GROMACS .gro file of C-alpha atoms in nm:
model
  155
    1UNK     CA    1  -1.988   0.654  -0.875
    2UNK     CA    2  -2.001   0.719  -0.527
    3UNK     CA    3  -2.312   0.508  -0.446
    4UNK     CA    4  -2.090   0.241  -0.659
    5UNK     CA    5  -1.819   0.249  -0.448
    6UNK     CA    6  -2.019   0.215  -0.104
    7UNK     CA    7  -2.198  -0.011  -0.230
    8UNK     CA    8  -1.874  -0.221  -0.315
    9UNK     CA    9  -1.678  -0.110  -0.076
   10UNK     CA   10  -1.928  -0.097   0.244
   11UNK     CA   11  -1.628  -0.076   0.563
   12UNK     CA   12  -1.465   0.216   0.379
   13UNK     CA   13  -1.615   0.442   0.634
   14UNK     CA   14  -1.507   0.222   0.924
   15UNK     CA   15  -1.171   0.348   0.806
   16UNK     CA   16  -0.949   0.642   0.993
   17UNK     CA   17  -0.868   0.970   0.766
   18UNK     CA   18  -0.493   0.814   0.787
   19UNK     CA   19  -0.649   0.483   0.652
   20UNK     CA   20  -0.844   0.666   0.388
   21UNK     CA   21  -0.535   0.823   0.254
   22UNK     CA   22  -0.339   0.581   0.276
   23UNK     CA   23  -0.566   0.356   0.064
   24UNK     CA   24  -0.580   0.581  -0.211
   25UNK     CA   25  -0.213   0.697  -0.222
   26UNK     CA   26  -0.163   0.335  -0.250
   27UNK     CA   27  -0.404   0.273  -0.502
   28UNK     CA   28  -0.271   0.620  -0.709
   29UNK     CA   29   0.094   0.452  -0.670
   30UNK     CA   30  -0.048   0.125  -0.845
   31UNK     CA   31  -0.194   0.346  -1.104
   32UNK     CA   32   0.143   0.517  -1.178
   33UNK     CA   33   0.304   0.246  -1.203
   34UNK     CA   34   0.083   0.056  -1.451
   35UNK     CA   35   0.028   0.448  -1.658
   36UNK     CA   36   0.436   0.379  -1.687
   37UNK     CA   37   0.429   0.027  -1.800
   38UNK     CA   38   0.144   0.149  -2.101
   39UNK     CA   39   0.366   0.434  -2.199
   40UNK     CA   40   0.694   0.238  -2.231
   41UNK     CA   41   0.476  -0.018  -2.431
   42UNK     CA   42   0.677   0.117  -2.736
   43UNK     CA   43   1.050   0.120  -2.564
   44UNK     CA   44   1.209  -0.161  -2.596
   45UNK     CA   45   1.297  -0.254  -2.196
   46UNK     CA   46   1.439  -0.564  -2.027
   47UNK     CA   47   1.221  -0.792  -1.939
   48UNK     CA   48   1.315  -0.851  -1.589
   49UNK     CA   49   1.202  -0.477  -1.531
   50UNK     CA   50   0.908  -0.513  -1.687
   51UNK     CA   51   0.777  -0.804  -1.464
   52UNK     CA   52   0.927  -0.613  -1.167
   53UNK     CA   53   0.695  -0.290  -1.224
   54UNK     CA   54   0.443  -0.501  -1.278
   55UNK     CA   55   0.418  -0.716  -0.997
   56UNK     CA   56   0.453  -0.432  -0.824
   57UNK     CA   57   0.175  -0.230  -0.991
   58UNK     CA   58  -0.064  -0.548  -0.897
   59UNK     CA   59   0.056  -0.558  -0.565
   60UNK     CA   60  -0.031  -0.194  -0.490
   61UNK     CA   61  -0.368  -0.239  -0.685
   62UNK     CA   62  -0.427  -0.511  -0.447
   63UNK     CA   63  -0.299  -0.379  -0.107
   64UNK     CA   64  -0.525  -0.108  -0.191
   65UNK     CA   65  -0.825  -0.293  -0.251
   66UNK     CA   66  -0.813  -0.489   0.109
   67UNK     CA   67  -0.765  -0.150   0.303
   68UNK     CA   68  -1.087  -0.012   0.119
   69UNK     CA   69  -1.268  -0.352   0.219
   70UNK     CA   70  -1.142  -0.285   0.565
   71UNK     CA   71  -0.852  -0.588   0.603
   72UNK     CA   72  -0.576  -0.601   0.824
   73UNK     CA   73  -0.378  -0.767   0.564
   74UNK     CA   74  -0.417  -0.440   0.318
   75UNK     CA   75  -0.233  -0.223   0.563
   76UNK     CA   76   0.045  -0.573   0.622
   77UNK     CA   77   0.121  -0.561   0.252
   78UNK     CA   78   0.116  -0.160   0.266
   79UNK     CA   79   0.434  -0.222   0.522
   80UNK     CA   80   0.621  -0.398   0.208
   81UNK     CA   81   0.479  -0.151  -0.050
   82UNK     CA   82   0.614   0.179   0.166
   83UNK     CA   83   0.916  -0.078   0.251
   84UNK     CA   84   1.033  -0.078  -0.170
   85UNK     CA   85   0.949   0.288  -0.179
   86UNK     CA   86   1.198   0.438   0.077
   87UNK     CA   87   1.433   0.255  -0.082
   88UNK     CA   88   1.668   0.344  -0.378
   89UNK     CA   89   1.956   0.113  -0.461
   90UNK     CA   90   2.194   0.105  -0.776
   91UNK     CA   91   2.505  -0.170  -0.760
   92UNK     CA   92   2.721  -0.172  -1.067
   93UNK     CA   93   2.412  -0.202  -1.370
   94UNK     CA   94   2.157  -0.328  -1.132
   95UNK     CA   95   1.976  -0.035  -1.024
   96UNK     CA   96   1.603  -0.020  -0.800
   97UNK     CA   97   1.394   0.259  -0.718
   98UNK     CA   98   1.023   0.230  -0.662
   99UNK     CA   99   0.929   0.536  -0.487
  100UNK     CA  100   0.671   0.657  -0.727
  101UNK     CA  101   0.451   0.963  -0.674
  102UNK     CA  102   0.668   1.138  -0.419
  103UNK     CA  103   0.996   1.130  -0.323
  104UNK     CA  104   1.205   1.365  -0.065
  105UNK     CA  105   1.541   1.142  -0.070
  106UNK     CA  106   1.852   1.145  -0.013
  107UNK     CA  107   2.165   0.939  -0.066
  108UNK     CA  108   2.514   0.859  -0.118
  109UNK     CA  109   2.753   0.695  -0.348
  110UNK     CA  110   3.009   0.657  -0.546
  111UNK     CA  111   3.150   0.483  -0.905
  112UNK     CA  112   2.881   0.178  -0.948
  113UNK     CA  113   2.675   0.214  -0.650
  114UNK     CA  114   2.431   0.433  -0.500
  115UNK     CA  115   2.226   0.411  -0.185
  116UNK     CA  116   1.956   0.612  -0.126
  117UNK     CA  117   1.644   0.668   0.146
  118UNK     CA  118   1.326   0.838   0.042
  119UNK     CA  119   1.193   1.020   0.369
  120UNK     CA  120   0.806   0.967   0.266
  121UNK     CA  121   0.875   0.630   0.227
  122UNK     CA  122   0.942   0.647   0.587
  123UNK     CA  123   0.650   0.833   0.675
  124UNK     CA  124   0.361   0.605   0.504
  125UNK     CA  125   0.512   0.309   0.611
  126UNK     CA  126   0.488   0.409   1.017
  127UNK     CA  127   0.157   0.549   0.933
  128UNK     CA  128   0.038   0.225   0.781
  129UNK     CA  129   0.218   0.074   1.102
  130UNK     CA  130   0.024   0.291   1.326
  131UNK     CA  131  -0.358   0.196   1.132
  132UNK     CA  132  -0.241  -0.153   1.169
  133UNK     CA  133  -0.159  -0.172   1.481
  134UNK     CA  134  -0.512   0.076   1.565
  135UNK     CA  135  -0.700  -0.198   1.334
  136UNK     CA  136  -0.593  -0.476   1.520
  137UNK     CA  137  -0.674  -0.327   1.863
  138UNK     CA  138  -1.005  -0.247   1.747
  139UNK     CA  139  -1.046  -0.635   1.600
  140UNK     CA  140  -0.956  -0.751   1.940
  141UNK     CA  141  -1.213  -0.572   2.136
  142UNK     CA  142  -1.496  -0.665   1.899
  143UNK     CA  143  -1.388  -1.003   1.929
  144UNK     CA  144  -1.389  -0.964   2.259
  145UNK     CA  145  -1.754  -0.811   2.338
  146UNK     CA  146  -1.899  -1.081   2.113
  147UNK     CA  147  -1.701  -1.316   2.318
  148UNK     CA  148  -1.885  -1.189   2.620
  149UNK     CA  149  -2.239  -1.185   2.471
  150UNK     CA  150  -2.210  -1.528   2.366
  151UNK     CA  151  -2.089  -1.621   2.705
  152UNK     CA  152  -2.406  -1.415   2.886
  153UNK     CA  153  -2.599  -1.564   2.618
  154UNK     CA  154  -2.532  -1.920   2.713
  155UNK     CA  155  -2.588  -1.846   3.106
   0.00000   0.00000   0.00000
């Protein structure tokens, strides 16, 4: 499995411990989500949150798969995925609350509404912040040596 996965997956070590985890909390969230969806297979649900879950179980699945390939845009849509999750929201029968695996919230509200935050919601999204913003830095200088070797290579 493991030789599998390098061999699929070959920038996975490029990625920080932060990275790591956040890749496969992200790709453990997807997995929850779409465990759910099988297990209400039998239930009858609306289908509006039924397409909900499961975009959202693809879009975890897939912001997980382009941090483990080492993209910038895996840790961009991490931002929205960490986003839904610190979120909880209920207005009169509409009612949100994609936080998943873990959730330390807490909220307010009152007949037909609720509004809640979910603290390690908070925390993975400015830790996918900070990887982006670490990735991005580290793009910039590689660009920028090859840059310069193509430059010394010319003179």
């Amino acid at each position: 499995m493991k030789h599998w996965f390098n061999k699929r997956f070959p920038q996975y070590h490029l990625l920080s411990k932060s990275g790591k985890f956040l890749a496969w909390f992200t790709f453990l969230l997807g997995v929850n989500w779409l465990i759910w969806l099988i297990l209400q297979y039998r239930s009858v649900l609306p289908v509006v949150d039924i397409l909900v879950n499961l975009v959202f179980t693809v879009f975890c699945l897939i912001a997980a798969y382009n941090v483990f390939s080492y993209r910038a845009v895996g840790f961009k849509q991490m931002l929205l995925v960490f986003a839904l999750t610190a979120v909880q929201l209920q207005i009169g029968q509409f009612f949100i609350n994609l936080s998943g695996v873990l959730s330390v919230s807490i909220g307010f509200g009152g007949p037909g509404y609720y509004f809640g935050v979910n603290f390690i919601g908070i925390i993975l999204f400015v830790l996918a912040a900070k990887n982006l913003q670490i990735m991005d830095k580290l793009q910039r200088q590689e660009t920028f040596i090859q840059d310069s070797s193509e430059i010394a290579e010319k003179e």
